[in-house]
Coordinates of N, CA, C and O in Angstrom, one line a residue:
X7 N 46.4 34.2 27.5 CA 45.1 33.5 27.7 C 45.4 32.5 28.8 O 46.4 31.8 28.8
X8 N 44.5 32.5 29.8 CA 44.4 31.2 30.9 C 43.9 29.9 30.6 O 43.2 29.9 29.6
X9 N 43.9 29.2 31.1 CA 43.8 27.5 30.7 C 42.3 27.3 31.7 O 42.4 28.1 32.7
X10 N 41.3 26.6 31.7 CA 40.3 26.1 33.0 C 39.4 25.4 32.4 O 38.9 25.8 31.4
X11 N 39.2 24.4 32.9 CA 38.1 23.2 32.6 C 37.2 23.1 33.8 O 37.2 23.5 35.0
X12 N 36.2 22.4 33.0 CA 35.1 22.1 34.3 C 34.8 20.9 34.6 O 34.4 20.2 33.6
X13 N 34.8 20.3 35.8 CA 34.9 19.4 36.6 C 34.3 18.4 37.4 O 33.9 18.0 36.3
X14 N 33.7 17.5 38.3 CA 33.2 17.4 39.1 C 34.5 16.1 40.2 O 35.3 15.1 39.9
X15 N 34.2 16.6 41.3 CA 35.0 16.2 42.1 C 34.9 15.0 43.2 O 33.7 15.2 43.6
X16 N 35.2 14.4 43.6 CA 34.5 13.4 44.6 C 34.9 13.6 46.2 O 36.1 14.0 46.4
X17 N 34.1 13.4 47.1 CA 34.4 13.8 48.3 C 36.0 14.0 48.8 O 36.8 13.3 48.1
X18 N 36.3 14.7 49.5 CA 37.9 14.6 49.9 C 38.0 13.0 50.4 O 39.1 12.8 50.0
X19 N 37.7 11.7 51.1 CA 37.9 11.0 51.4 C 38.4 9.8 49.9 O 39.5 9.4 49.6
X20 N 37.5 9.8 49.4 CA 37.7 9.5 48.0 C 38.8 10.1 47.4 O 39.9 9.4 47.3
X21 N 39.0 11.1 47.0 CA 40.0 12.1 46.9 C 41.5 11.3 47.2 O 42.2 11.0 46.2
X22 N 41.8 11.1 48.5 CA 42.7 10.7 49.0 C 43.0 9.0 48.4 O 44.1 8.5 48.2
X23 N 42.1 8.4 48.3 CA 41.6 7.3 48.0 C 42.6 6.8 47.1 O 43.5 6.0 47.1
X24 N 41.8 7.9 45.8 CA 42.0 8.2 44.4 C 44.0 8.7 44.2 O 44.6 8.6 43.1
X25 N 44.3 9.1 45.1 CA 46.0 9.9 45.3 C 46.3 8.6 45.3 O 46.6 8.2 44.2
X26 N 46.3 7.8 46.1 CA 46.9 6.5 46.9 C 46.9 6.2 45.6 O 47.9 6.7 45.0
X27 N 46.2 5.7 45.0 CA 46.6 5.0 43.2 C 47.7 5.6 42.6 O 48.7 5.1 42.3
X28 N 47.2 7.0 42.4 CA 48.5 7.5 41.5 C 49.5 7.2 42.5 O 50.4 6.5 42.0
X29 N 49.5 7.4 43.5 CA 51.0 7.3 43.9 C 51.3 6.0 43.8 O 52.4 5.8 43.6
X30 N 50.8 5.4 43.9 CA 51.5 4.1 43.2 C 51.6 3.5 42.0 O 51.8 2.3 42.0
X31 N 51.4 4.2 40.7 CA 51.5 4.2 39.6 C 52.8 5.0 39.5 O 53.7 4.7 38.7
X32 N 52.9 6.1 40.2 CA 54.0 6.7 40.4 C 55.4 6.3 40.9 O 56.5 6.6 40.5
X33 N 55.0 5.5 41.9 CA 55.9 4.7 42.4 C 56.8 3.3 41.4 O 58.0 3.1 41.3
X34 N 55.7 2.7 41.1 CA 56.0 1.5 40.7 C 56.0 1.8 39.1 O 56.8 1.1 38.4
X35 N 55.2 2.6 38.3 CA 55.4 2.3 37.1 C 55.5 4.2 36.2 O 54.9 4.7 35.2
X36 N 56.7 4.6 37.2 CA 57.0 5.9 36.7 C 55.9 6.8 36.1 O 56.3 7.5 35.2
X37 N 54.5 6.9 36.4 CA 53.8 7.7 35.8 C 53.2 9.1 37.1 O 52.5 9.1 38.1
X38 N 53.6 9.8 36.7 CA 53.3 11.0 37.5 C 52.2 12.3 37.3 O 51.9 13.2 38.1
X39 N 51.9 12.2 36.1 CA 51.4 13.2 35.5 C 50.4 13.3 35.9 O 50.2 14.5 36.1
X40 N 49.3 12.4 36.2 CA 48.1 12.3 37.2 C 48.2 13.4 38.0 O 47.3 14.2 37.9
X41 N 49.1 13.6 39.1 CA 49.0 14.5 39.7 C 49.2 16.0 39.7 O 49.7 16.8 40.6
X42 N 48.7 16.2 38.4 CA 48.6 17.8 37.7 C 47.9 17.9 38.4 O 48.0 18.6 39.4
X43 N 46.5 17.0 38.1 CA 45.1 17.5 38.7 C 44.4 16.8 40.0 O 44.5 15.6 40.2
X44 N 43.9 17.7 40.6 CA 42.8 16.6 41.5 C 41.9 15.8 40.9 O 41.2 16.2 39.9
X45 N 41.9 14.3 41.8 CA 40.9 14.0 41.1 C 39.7 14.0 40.8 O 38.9 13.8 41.7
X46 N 39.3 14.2 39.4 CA 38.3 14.3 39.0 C 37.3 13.8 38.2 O 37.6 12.6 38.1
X47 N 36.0 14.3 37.3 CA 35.9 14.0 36.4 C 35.3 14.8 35.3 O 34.3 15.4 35.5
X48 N 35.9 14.8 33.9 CA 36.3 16.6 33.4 C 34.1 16.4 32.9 O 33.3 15.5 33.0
X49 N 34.1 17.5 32.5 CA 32.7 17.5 32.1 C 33.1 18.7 31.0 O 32.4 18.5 30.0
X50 N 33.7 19.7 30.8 CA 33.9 20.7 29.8 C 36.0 20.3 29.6 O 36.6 20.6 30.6
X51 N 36.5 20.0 28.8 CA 37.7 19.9 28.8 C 38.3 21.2 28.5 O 37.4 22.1 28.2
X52 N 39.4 21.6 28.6 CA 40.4 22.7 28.7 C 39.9 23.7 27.9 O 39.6 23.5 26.7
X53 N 39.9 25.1 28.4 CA 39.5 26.0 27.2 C 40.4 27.1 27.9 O 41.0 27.2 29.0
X54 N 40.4 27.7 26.9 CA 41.1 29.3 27.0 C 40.4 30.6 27.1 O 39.4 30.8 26.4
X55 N 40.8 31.4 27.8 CA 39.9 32.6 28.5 C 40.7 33.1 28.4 O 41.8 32.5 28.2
X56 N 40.5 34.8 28.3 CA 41.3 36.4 29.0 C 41.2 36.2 30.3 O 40.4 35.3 30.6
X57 N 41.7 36.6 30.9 CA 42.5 36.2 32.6 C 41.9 37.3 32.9 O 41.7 38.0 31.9
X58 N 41.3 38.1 34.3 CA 41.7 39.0 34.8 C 43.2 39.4 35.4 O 44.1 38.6 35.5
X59 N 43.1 40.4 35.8 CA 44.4 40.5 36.5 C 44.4 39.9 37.7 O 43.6 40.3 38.5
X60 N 45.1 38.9 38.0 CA 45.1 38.1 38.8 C 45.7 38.8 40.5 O 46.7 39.5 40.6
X61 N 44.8 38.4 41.6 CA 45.4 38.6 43.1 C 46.0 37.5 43.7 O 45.3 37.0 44.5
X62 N 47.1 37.0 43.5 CA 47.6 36.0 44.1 C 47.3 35.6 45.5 O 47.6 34.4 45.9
X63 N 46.7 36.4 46.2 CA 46.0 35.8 47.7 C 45.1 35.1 47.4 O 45.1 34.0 47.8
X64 N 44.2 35.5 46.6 CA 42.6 34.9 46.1 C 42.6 34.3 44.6 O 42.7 34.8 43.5
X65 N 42.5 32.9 45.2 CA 42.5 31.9 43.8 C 40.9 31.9 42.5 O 40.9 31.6 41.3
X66 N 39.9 32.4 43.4 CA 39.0 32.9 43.0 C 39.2 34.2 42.0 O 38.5 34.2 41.0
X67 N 39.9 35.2 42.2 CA 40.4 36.4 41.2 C 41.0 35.6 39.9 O 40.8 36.2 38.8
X68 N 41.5 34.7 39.9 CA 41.5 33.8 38.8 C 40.7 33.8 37.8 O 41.1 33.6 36.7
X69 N 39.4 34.1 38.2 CA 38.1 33.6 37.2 C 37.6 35.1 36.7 O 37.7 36.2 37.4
X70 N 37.2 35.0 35.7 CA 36.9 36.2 34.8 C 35.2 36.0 35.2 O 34.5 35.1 35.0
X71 N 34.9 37.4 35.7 CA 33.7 37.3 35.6 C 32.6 37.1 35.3 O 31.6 37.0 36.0
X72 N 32.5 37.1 33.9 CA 31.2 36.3 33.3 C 31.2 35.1 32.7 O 30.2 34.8 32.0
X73 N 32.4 34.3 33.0 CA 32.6 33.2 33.0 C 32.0 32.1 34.9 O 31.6 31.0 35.0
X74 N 32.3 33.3 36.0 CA 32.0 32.9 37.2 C 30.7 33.2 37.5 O 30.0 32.3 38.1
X75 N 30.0 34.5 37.1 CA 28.5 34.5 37.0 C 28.0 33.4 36.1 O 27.4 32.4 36.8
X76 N 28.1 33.3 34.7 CA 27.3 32.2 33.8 C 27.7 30.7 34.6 O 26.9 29.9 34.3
X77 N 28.5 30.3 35.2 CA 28.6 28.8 35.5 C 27.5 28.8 36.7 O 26.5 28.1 36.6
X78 N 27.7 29.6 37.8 CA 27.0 30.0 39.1 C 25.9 30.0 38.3 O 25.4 28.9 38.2
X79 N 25.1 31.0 37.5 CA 23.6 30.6 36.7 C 23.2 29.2 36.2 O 22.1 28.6 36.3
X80 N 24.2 28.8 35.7 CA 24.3 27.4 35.2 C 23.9 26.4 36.8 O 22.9 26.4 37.4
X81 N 25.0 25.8 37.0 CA 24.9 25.0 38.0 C 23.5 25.3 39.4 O 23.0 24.6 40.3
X82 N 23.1 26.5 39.2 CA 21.8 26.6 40.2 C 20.8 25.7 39.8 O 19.9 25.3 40.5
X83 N 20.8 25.5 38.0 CA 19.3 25.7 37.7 C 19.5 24.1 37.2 O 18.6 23.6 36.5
X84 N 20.9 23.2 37.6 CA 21.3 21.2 37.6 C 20.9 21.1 39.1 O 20.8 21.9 40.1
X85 N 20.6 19.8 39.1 CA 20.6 19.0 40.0 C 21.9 18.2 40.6 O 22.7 17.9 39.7
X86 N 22.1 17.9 42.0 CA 23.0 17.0 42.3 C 23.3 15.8 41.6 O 22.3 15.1 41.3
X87 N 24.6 15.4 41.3 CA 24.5 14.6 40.8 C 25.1 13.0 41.2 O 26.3 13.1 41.4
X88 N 24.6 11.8 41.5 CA 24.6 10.4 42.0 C 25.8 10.2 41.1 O 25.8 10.7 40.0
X89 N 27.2 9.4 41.5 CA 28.5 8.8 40.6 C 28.4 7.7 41.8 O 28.1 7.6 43.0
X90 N 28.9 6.8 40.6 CA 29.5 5.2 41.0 C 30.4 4.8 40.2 O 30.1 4.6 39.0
X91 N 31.8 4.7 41.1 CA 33.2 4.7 40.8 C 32.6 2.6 40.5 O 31.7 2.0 41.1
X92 N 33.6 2.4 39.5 CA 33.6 0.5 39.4 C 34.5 0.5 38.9 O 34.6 1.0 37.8
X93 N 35.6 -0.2 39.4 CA 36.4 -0.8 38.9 C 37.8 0.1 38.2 O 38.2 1.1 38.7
X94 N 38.4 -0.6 37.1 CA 39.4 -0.1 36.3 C 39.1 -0.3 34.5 O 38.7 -1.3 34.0
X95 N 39.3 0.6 33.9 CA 39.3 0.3 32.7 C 40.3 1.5 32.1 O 40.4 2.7 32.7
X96 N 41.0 1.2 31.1 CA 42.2 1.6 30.0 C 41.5 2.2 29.1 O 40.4 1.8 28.9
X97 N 41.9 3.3 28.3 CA 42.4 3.8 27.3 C 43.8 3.7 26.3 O 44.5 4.7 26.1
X98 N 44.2 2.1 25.5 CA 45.1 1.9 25.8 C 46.1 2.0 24.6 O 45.6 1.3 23.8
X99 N 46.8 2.3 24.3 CA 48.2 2.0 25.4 C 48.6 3.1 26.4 O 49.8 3.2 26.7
X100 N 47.8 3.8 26.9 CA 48.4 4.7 27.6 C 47.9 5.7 28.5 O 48.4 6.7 28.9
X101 N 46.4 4.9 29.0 CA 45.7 5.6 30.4 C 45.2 4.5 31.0 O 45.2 3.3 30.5
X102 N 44.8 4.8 31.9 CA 44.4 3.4 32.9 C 43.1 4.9 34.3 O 43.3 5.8 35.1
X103 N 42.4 4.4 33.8 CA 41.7 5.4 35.1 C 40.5 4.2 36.0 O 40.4 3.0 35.7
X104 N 39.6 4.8 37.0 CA 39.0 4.5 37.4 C 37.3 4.6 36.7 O 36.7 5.6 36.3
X105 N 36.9 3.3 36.9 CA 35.4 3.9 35.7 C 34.7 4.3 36.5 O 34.6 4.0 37.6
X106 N 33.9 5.3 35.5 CA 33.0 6.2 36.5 C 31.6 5.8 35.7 O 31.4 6.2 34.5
X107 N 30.4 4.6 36.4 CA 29.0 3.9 35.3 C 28.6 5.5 35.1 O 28.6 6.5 35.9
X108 N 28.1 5.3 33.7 CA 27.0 5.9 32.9 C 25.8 6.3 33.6 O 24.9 5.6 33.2
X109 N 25.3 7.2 34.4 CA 24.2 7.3 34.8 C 23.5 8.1 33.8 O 24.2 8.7 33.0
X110 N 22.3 8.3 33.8 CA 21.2 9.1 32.7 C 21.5 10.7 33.6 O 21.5 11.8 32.9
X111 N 21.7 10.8 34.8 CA 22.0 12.1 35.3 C 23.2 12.9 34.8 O 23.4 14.1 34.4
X112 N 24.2 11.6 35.1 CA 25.9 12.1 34.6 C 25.8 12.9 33.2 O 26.1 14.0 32.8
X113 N 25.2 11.8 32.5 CA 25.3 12.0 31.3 C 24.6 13.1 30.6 O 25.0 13.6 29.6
X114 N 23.6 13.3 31.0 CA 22.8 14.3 30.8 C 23.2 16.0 31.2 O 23.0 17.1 30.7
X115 N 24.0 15.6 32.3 CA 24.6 16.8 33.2 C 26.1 17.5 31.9 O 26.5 18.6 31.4
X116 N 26.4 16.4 31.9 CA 27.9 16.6 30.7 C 27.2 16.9 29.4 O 28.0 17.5 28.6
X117 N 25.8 16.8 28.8 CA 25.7 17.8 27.7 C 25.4 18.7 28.1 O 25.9 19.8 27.8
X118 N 24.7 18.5 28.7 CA 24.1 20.3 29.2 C 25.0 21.3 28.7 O 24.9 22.0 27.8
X119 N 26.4 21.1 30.1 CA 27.7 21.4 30.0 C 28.2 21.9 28.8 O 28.6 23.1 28.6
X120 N 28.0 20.8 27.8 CA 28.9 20.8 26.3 C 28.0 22.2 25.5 O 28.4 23.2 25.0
X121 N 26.4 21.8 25.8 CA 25.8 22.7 24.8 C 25.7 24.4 25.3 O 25.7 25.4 24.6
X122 N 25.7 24.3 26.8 CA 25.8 25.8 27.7 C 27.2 26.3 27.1 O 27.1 27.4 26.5
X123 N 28.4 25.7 27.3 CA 29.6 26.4 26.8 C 29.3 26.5 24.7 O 29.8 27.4 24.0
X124 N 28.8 26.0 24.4 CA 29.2 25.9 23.4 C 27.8 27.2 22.9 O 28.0 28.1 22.1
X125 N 26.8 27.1 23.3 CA 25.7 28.3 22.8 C 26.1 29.6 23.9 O 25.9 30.7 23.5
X126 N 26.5 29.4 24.8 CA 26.8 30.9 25.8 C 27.9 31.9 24.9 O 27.9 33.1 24.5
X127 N 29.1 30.5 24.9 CA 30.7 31.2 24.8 C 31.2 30.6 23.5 O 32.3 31.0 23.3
X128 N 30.8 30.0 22.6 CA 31.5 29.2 21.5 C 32.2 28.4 21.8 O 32.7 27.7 20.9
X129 N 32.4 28.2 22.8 CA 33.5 26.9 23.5 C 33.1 25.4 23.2 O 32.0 24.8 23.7
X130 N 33.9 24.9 22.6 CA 33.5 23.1 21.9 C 34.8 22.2 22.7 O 35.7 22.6 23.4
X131 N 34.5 21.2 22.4 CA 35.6 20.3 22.4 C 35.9 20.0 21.5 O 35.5 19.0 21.1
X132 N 36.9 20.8 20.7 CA 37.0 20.7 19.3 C 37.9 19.1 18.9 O 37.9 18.7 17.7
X133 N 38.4 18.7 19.7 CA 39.3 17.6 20.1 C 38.5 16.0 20.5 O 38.9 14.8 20.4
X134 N 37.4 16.5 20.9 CA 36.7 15.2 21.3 C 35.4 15.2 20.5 O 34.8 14.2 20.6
X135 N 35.0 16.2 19.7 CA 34.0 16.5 18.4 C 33.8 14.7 17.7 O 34.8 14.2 17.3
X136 N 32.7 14.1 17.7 CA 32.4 13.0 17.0 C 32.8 11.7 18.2 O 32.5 10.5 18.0
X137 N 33.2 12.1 19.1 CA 33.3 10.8 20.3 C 32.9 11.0 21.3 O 33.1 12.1 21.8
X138 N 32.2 10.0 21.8 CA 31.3 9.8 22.4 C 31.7 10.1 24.2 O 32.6 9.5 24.9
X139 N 30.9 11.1 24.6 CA 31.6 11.1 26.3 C 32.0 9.9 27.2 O 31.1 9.3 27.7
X140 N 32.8 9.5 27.4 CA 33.4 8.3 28.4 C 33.7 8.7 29.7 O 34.9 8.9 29.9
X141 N 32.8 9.0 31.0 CA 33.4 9.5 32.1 C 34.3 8.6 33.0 O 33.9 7.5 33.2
X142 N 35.1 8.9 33.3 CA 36.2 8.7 34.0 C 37.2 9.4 34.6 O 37.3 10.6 34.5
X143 N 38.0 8.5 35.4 CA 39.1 9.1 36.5 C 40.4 8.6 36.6 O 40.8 7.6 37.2
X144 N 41.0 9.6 35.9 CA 42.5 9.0 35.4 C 43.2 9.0 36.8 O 43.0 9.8 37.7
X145 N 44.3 7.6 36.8 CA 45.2 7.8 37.8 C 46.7 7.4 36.7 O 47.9 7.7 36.8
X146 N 46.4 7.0 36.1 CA 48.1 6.7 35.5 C 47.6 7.6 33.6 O 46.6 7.4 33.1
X147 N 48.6 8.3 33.1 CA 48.7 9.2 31.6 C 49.6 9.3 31.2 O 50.7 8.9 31.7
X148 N 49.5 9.8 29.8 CA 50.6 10.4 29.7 C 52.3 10.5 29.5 O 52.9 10.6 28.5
X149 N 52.9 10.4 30.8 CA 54.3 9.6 31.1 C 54.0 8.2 31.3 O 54.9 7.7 32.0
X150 N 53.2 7.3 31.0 CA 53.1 5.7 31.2 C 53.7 5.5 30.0 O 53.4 6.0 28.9
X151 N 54.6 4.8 30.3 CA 54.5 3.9 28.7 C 53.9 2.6 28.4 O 53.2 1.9 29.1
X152 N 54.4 2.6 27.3 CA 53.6 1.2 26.7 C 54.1 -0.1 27.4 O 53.4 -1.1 27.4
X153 N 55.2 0.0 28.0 CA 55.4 -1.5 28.6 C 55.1 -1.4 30.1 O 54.7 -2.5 30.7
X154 N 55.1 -0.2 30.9 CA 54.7 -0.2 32.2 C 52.9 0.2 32.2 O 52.4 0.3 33.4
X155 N 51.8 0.7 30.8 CA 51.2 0.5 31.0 C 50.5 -1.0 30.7 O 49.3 -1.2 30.9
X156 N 51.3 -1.8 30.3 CA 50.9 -2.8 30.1 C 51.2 -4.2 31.6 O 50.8 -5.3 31.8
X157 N 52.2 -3.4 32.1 CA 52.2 -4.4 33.4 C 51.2 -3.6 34.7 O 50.9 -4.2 35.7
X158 N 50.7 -2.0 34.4 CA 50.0 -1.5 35.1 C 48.5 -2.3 35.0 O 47.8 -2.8 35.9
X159 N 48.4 -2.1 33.6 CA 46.9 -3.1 33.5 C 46.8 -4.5 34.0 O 45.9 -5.1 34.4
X160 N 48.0 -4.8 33.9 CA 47.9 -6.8 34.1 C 47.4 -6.7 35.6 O 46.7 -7.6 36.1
X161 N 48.0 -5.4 36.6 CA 47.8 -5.5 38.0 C 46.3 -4.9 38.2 O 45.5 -5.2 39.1
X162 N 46.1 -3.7 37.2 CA 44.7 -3.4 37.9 C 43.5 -4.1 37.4 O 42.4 -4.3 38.1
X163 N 43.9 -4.3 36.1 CA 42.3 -4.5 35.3 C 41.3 -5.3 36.0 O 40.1 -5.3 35.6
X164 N 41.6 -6.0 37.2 CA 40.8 -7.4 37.9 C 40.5 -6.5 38.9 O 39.5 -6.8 39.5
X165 N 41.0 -5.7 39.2 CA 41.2 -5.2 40.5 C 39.6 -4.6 40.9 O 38.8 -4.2 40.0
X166 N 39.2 -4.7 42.8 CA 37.6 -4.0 42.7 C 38.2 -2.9 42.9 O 39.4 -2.6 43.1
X167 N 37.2 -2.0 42.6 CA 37.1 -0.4 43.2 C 35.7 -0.1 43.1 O 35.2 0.1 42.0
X168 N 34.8 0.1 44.4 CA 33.6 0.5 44.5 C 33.2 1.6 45.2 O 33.3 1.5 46.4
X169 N 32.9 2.5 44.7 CA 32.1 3.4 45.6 C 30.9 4.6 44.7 O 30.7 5.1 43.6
X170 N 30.4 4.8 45.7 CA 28.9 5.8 45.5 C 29.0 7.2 46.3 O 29.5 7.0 47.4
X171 N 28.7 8.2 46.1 CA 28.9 9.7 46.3 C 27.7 10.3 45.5 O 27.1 9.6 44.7
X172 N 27.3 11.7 46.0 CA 26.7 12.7 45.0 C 27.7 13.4 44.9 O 28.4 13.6 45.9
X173 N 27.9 14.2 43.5 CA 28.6 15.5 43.8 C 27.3 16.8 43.4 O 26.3 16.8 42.7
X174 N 28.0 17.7 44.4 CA 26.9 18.9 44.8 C 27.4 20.1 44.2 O 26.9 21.0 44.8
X175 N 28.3 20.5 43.3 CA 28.4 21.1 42.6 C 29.6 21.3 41.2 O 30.5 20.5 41.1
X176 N 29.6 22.0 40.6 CA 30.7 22.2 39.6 C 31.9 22.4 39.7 O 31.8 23.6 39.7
X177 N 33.2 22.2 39.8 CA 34.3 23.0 40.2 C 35.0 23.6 38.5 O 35.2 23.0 37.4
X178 N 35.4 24.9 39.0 CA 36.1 25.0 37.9 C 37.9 24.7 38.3 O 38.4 24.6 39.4
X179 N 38.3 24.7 37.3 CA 39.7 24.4 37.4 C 40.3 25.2 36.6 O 39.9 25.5 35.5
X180 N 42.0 25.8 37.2 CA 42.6 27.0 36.7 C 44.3 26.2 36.1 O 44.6 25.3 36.8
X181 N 45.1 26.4 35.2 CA 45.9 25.9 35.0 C 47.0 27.0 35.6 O 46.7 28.2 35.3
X182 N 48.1 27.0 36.4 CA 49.1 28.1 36.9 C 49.8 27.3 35.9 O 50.3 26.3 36.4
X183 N 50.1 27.4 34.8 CA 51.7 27.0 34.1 C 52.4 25.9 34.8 O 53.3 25.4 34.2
X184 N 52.1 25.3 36.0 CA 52.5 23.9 35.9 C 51.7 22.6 36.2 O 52.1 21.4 36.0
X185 N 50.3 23.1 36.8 CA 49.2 22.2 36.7 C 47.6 23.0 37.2 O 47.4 24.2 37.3
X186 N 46.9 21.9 37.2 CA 45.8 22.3 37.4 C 45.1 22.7 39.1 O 44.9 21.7 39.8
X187 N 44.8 23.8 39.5 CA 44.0 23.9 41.0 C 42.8 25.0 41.1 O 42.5 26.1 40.8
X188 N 42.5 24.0 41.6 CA 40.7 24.5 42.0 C 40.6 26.0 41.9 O 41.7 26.6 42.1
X189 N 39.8 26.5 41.7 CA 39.0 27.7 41.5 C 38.1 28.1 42.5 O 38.3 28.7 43.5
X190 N 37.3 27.7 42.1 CA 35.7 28.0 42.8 C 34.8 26.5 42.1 O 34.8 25.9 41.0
X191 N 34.2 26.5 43.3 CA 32.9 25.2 43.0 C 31.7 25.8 43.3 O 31.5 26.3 44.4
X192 N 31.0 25.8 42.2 CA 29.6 26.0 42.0 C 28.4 25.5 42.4 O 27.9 24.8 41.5
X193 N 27.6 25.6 43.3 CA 26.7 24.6 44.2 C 25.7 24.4 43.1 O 24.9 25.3 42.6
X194 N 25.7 22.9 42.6 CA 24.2 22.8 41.9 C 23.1 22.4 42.6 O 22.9 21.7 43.6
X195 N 22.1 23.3 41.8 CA 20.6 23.2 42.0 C 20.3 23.5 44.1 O 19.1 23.4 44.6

């Protein structure tokens, strides 16, 4: 079985933006795990699929096809969607991400998501079942611990981080056995 979540991504400049943090969470407070994935923000968390037989030229052969048709159906018939990164906020003792406000779009967009996987394919978050979506953008997980996430917070929690983007489609994401890389992105609406 293959590993793939679904995603939304923020411009490559942000992107880079968003690295610069981990890497210095990495740097200074040994947490590295962040950079499994690009940054993102998950909207379907990790599920398992039958693989096609994979072409290692083409990262797209990755994706089982009626998993790449139904999302492409999917994402035509959402709208773009408006994010505004603010600030820092914890999961704590042991994530520290960037917050991503509550829009009625975001939010709206992430059930859709939950109920399309879940009436298409049976696919749930059987792990996040009863709690409430919190979107966000992890830069420090995982390998933090409790005492370097706690000097990581003392430096970010005050800290600004502002910015506004649309993102313009879905990305799916593929796990190779040591982290997570893009697939294909889905143009919404």
């Amino acid at each position: 079985m293959a590993r793939y979540f679904v995603a939304l991504l923020p411009p490559d400049d942000i992107q880079a933006e968003v690295c610069r943090i981990k890497q210095h969470f990495a740097a200074r407070y040994q947490s590295r795990k962040a950079f499994n994935s690009p940054p993102h923000i998950t909207l379907q968390s990790p599920f398992e699929w039958s693989p096609p037989v994979p072409d290692v030229e083409d990262s797209t052969s990755f994706i089982p096809t009626e998993l790449a048709n139904g999302l492409a159906d999917f994402a035509a018939l959402q709208a773009s969607v408006p994010m505004h990164l603010s600030g820092f906020a914890a999961f704590a003792p042991r994530v520290i991400y960037i917050n991503v406000v509550e829009t009625a779009e975001l939010m709206a967009l992430q059930a859709e998501v939950a109920r399309y996987f879940a009436s298409e394919w049976g696919i749930a978050d059987r792990a996040g079942k009863g709690r409430a979506f919190v979107p966000h953008m992890t830069v420090a997980f995982r390998d933090l611990s409790k005492s370097n996430f706690h000097a990581g917070w003392t430096e970010f929690k005050d800290q600004a981080f502002e910015t506004q983007f649309k993102v313009a489609a879905l990305t799916l994401l593929y796990h190779n056995g040591q982290r997570w890389e893009i697939c294909q992105e889905f143009p919404l609406g």
